[in-house]
Amino acid sequence: MKNAWWKEAVIYQIYPRSFCDSNGDGIGDIEGIISKLDYLKRLGIDIIWLSPIYESPNDDNGYDISDYQNIMREFGNMKDFDQLLEQAHIRNIRIIMDLVVNHTSDEHPWFIESRKSKENPYRDFYIWKEGKDGREPNNWGSWFGGSAWEYDDATDMYYLHIFSKKQPDLNWDNDKVRQKIYEMMRWWLEKGVDGFRMDVISLISKNPAFPDGEIHGLYGDLAPYCAHGPHVHEYLKEMNREVLSQYDIMTVGETSCVTLEEAKKYAGEDRQELNMVFQFEHVDNGSGDYGKWTTEKYDFKEFKRIMIKWQEELQGKAWNSLFLGNHDQPRSVSRFGNDNPAYRETSAKMLATCLHMMQGTPYVYQGEELGMTNVYFDKLEDYRDIESINFFTELTESGLMTPEYMMKCLMLRSRDNARTPMQWDDSEQAGFTDGESWIKVNPNYKEINAAQQLKDPNSIFHYYQKLISLRKEKDIIVYGEFEPLYRDDEQIFAYTRKLDQEKLLTVCNFSERNAEMEIPEEFKGAECLITNLDRTVFEGKIVLKPYEAFVLYK
Ligand code: GLC
Ligand code: CA
């Protein structure tokens, strides 16, 4: 396998709206991010992934872009951005941008033109279809609720929107669209940005037949006709040839619905498409008929099986992105660990250990390094996320779920759990803003905040700092070969890594109960690199405490 800086790096995701507000309007901004670069440097991360900061009407918090080459007013201006890039680079931190090009905002000038008339030069920038028998062109359901088609009066036709109706899908089969996007990407790269995280890039090529989908819930499933469509690899290869390969950058694709086969195509070492992809099988574990809207807990054995599968199958062929949380997922400690105060710290450290010692590039989502938890809003008025609000309305009004049940689903799975403000200190509004935050602060900020953890050498923050610094010291953590141990154990996730003569053993107890195990002979006398409890004996038969984790090196 080839060495690369983006394999050796740790990436930190910033959701700018909720990170740090510099001017008291209750909305995080670029100046706020600049003021926290030293904090990130102290944590030791190498790359920032910035969620969208472009001009946007904010129907989906910046994932609906109306101008790719301007900064959202609430976040600052282009001068602020240039400052951020310069200040990050001074600290040896790279910045990758969110590239949202499956769709634009309906307020983007291209769409404003496109909807004017059938003859408009921009008409073919989007996907327009005639209705069928006075209805939508097919039965596809939008991923944000309702039909995926919106009727437009002006021309008596429908346009496709996989997400909200304010996020019309671009027509990638039009080469003018592709050339415009490549031009815009070059413009950012010439500025010096270090790469892209490509939003739902697996959806850009649609099956030209637009057939009805199998009914799931209220609508037909569009995924088989939009994910990994007929030209997606051809377009990514073109993008790579014309843009990506001209720069020393990194790329990660958000490849919704990706399978192993497809991942090897998107991110295969010699494929000239992307450097790595996000897969979602491990976080979708437990989804039912209504997708993520369930109160089912995740299944540990299934989770472990999926993680191991991706480790084993991509080894030597493609590179993994390692993540447990992001701005679309609930807080990882609440979902996969235990956010009860008795176990929050231990389980957050355990999850970090398990993830950071695997093969792949680890991603830290803002606040994860503090063990921030779900917010558990119990009133619909507290929610801000379009997905949560739309599905609450759709599933309760249709009678498929009771409001009480749906509220429970939101508490466990809503994206807003990850979007409450970063908890900087124990002052009012958690030090995030001097004004009133756009979304409520998690009330546990008095106990969980950065200021307190920076003072405490045993904090989750310092544990992450140590994990990240170990990665810099030991190549085996980056490049070592992965092999699972105790595949069928119901509590323990354990695996080894091997590189030349060196070996590493990671052991994690994912349960709230003690767990017995035997340390393999070959690790006799090994050194303990990190542990989340106070164990000193690492030989023979041992009993792991709840959520205990450690890493041995020999
Ligand atoms: C991606 C983003 C998500 C957004 C959606 C539409 O999944 O991560 O936040 O809502 O795409 O752009
Ligand atoms: Ca602000």
Short mmCIF file of C-alpha atoms in Angstrom, two decimals, residues 306-509:
data_model
loop_
_atom_site.label_atom_id
_atom_site.label_comp_id
_atom_site.label_asym_id
_atom_site.label_seq_id
_atom_site.Cartn_x
_atom_site.Cartn_y
_atom_site.Cartn_z
CA ILE A 306 -19.68 -4.50 9.59
CA MET A 307 -16.58 -2.72 10.88
CA ILE A 308 -14.48 -5.86 10.48
CA LYS A 309 -15.83 -6.46 6.99
CA TRP A 310 -14.80 -2.99 5.82
CA GLN A 311 -11.37 -3.36 7.43
CA GLU A 312 -10.68 -6.75 5.89
CA GLU A 313 -12.13 -6.10 2.48
CA LEU A 314 -10.51 -2.74 1.73
CA GLN A 315 -7.12 -3.77 3.07
CA GLY A 316 -4.49 -3.25 0.39
CA LYS A 317 -7.17 -2.14 -2.11
CA ALA A 318 -8.72 1.10 -0.89
CA TRP A 319 -8.62 3.31 2.17
CA ASN A 320 -11.20 3.54 4.98
CA SER A 321 -12.65 6.71 6.52
CA LEU A 322 -13.17 6.04 10.21
CA PHE A 323 -16.05 7.84 11.90
CA LEU A 324 -18.80 7.28 14.44
CA GLY A 325 -20.41 10.71 14.29
CA ASN A 326 -20.88 13.75 12.09
CA HIS A 327 -23.42 16.56 11.63
CA ASP A 328 -26.01 14.07 10.30
CA GLN A 329 -25.70 11.53 13.10
CA PRO A 330 -26.59 11.52 16.78
CA ARG A 331 -23.68 11.94 19.21
CA SER A 332 -21.46 8.86 19.12
CA VAL A 333 -21.21 8.42 22.90
CA SER A 334 -25.01 8.46 23.16
CA ARG A 335 -25.45 6.01 20.31
CA PHE A 336 -22.60 3.52 20.62
CA GLY A 337 -21.33 4.18 24.14
CA ASN A 338 -23.23 5.16 27.26
CA ASP A 339 -23.99 8.79 28.08
CA ASN A 340 -25.08 8.03 31.61
CA PRO A 341 -22.70 10.12 33.83
CA ALA A 342 -21.29 6.96 35.41
CA TYR A 343 -20.01 5.67 32.06
CA ARG A 344 -19.83 8.66 29.73
CA GLU A 345 -16.10 9.33 30.07
CA THR A 346 -14.99 5.73 30.00
CA SER A 347 -17.19 4.79 27.08
CA ALA A 348 -16.27 7.88 25.03
CA LYS A 349 -12.58 7.01 25.47
CA MET A 350 -13.26 3.38 24.60
CA LEU A 351 -15.02 4.33 21.35
CA ALA A 352 -12.15 6.63 20.40
CA THR A 353 -9.63 3.86 21.08
CA CYS A 354 -11.51 1.36 18.97
CA LEU A 355 -11.83 3.75 16.04
CA HIS A 356 -8.40 5.43 16.03
CA MET A 357 -6.45 2.16 16.14
CA MET A 358 -8.16 0.74 13.03
CA GLN A 359 -6.80 1.07 9.52
CA GLY A 360 -8.05 4.26 7.86
CA THR A 361 -8.16 8.01 8.44
CA PRO A 362 -9.98 8.95 11.66
CA TYR A 363 -12.50 11.80 11.75
CA VAL A 364 -13.33 13.68 14.95
CA TYR A 365 -16.64 15.55 14.88
CA GLN A 366 -16.63 18.80 16.88
CA GLY A 367 -17.36 18.14 20.55
CA GLU A 368 -16.70 14.40 20.25
CA GLU A 369 -13.29 15.09 21.83
CA LEU A 370 -15.23 16.32 24.89
CA GLY A 371 -17.70 13.44 24.95
CA MET A 372 -20.61 15.76 24.12
CA THR A 373 -23.95 13.93 24.27
CA ASN A 374 -27.35 13.96 22.55
CA VAL A 375 -29.50 16.87 23.68
CA TYR A 376 -32.78 14.93 23.94
CA PHE A 377 -35.06 17.87 23.05
CA ASP A 378 -38.59 16.83 24.03
CA LYS A 379 -40.51 19.60 22.23
CA LEU A 380 -40.81 19.91 18.48
CA GLU A 381 -40.27 23.70 18.80
CA ASP A 382 -36.69 23.09 19.94
CA TYR A 383 -35.78 21.31 16.71
CA ARG A 384 -34.33 23.26 13.78
CA ASP A 385 -33.44 20.50 11.31
CA ILE A 386 -35.58 20.32 8.18
CA GLU A 387 -35.30 16.52 8.03
CA SER A 388 -36.53 16.06 11.62
CA ILE A 389 -39.38 18.54 11.27
CA ASN A 390 -40.57 17.26 7.87
CA PHE A 391 -40.61 13.63 8.93
CA PHE A 392 -42.29 14.38 12.24
CA THR A 393 -45.12 16.05 10.33
CA GLU A 394 -45.32 13.44 7.57
CA LEU A 395 -45.23 10.33 9.76
CA THR A 396 -47.58 11.63 12.45
CA GLU A 397 -50.11 13.25 10.08
CA SER A 398 -50.36 10.09 8.00
CA GLY A 399 -51.07 8.18 11.22
CA LEU A 400 -48.07 5.88 10.74
CA MET A 401 -46.57 6.95 14.05
CA THR A 402 -47.92 8.62 17.15
CA PRO A 403 -46.42 11.99 18.07
CA GLU A 404 -45.12 10.47 21.33
CA TYR A 405 -43.31 7.68 19.51
CA MET A 406 -41.91 9.99 16.83
CA MET A 407 -40.62 12.33 19.52
CA LYS A 408 -38.69 9.41 21.00
CA CYS A 409 -37.21 8.68 17.57
CA LEU A 410 -36.09 12.29 17.23
CA MET A 411 -34.47 12.24 20.65
CA LEU A 412 -32.36 9.29 19.61
CA ARG A 413 -31.73 9.99 15.96
CA SER A 414 -32.31 13.64 15.03
CA ARG A 415 -29.40 15.43 13.38
CA ASP A 416 -29.93 18.31 15.81
CA ASN A 417 -28.34 16.17 18.52
CA ALA A 418 -25.03 16.87 16.81
CA ARG A 419 -25.81 20.50 16.04
CA THR A 420 -26.21 22.02 19.48
CA PRO A 421 -23.41 24.54 20.15
CA MET A 422 -19.90 23.51 20.99
CA GLN A 423 -19.49 23.60 24.77
CA TRP A 424 -16.47 25.82 25.42
CA ASP A 425 -16.93 26.68 29.11
CA ASP A 426 -19.48 26.84 31.91
CA SER A 427 -20.59 30.43 31.32
CA GLU A 428 -24.07 31.11 30.01
CA GLN A 429 -24.61 29.69 26.46
CA ALA A 430 -21.54 27.49 27.09
CA GLY A 431 -19.18 30.23 25.88
CA PHE A 432 -20.48 29.69 22.33
CA THR A 433 -22.10 33.13 22.00
CA ASP A 434 -22.73 36.33 23.93
CA GLY A 435 -26.18 36.49 22.37
CA GLU A 436 -28.89 33.92 22.02
CA SER A 437 -27.90 30.76 20.21
CA TRP A 438 -29.79 29.78 17.01
CA ILE A 439 -30.43 26.37 18.59
CA LYS A 440 -30.51 25.65 22.31
CA VAL A 441 -27.33 24.74 24.12
CA ASN A 442 -27.26 21.28 25.71
CA PRO A 443 -28.05 21.89 29.41
CA ASN A 444 -25.16 19.63 30.46
CA TYR A 445 -22.56 22.27 29.46
CA LYS A 446 -21.77 23.04 33.10
CA GLU A 447 -20.32 19.54 33.50
CA ILE A 448 -19.15 18.95 29.93
CA ASN A 449 -17.02 21.72 28.43
CA ALA A 450 -13.60 22.37 26.92
CA ALA A 451 -12.30 24.71 29.65
CA GLN A 452 -12.79 22.10 32.33
CA GLN A 453 -11.25 19.33 30.22
CA LEU A 454 -8.20 21.36 29.28
CA LYS A 455 -7.44 21.63 33.01
CA ASP A 456 -7.91 17.94 33.71
CA PRO A 457 -5.05 15.67 32.54
CA ASN A 458 -7.41 12.66 32.58
CA SER A 459 -10.09 14.27 30.45
CA ILE A 460 -11.53 12.90 27.22
CA PHE A 461 -9.82 15.81 25.42
CA HIS A 462 -6.41 14.71 26.66
CA TYR A 463 -7.19 11.11 25.80
CA TYR A 464 -7.88 12.12 22.18
CA GLN A 465 -4.72 14.23 22.21
CA LYS A 466 -2.76 11.14 23.24
CA LEU A 467 -4.39 8.89 20.62
CA ILE A 468 -3.55 11.45 17.94
CA SER A 469 0.05 11.80 19.07
CA LEU A 470 0.50 8.02 19.12
CA ARG A 471 -0.47 7.99 15.45
CA LYS A 472 2.40 10.41 14.77
CA GLU A 473 4.88 8.20 16.63
CA LYS A 474 3.97 4.79 15.29
CA ASP A 475 3.62 3.91 11.62
CA ILE A 476 1.95 0.67 12.58
CA ILE A 477 -1.16 2.61 13.63
CA VAL A 478 -1.45 3.99 10.11
CA TYR A 479 -0.16 1.19 7.94
CA GLY A 480 -0.31 -2.01 10.02
CA GLU A 481 -2.32 -4.95 8.73
CA PHE A 482 -5.64 -5.48 10.52
CA GLU A 483 -6.79 -8.80 11.94
CA PRO A 484 -9.80 -9.31 14.20
CA LEU A 485 -9.76 -11.42 17.39
CA TYR A 486 -12.71 -13.06 19.15
CA ARG A 487 -15.04 -12.39 16.19
CA ASP A 488 -18.07 -13.83 17.96
CA ASP A 489 -17.62 -12.32 21.40
CA GLU A 490 -20.78 -10.46 22.45
CA GLN A 491 -19.05 -7.74 24.46
CA ILE A 492 -15.48 -7.37 23.27
CA PHE A 493 -14.14 -5.77 20.09
CA ALA A 494 -10.47 -6.75 19.79
CA TYR A 495 -8.03 -6.74 16.91
CA THR A 496 -4.35 -6.75 16.10
CA ARG A 497 -2.30 -4.69 13.66
CA LYS A 498 1.01 -5.93 12.26
CA LEU A 499 3.81 -4.16 10.44
CA ASP A 500 7.12 -5.93 9.83
CA GLN A 501 8.24 -7.12 13.27
CA GLU A 502 5.93 -4.84 15.25
CA LYS A 503 2.49 -5.71 16.57
CA LEU A 504 -0.37 -3.91 18.25
CA LEU A 505 -3.34 -5.28 20.20
CA THR A 506 -6.49 -3.19 20.78
CA VAL A 507 -9.08 -4.43 23.26
CA CYS A 508 -12.44 -2.71 23.90
CA ASN A 509 -15.34 -3.78 26.08
#
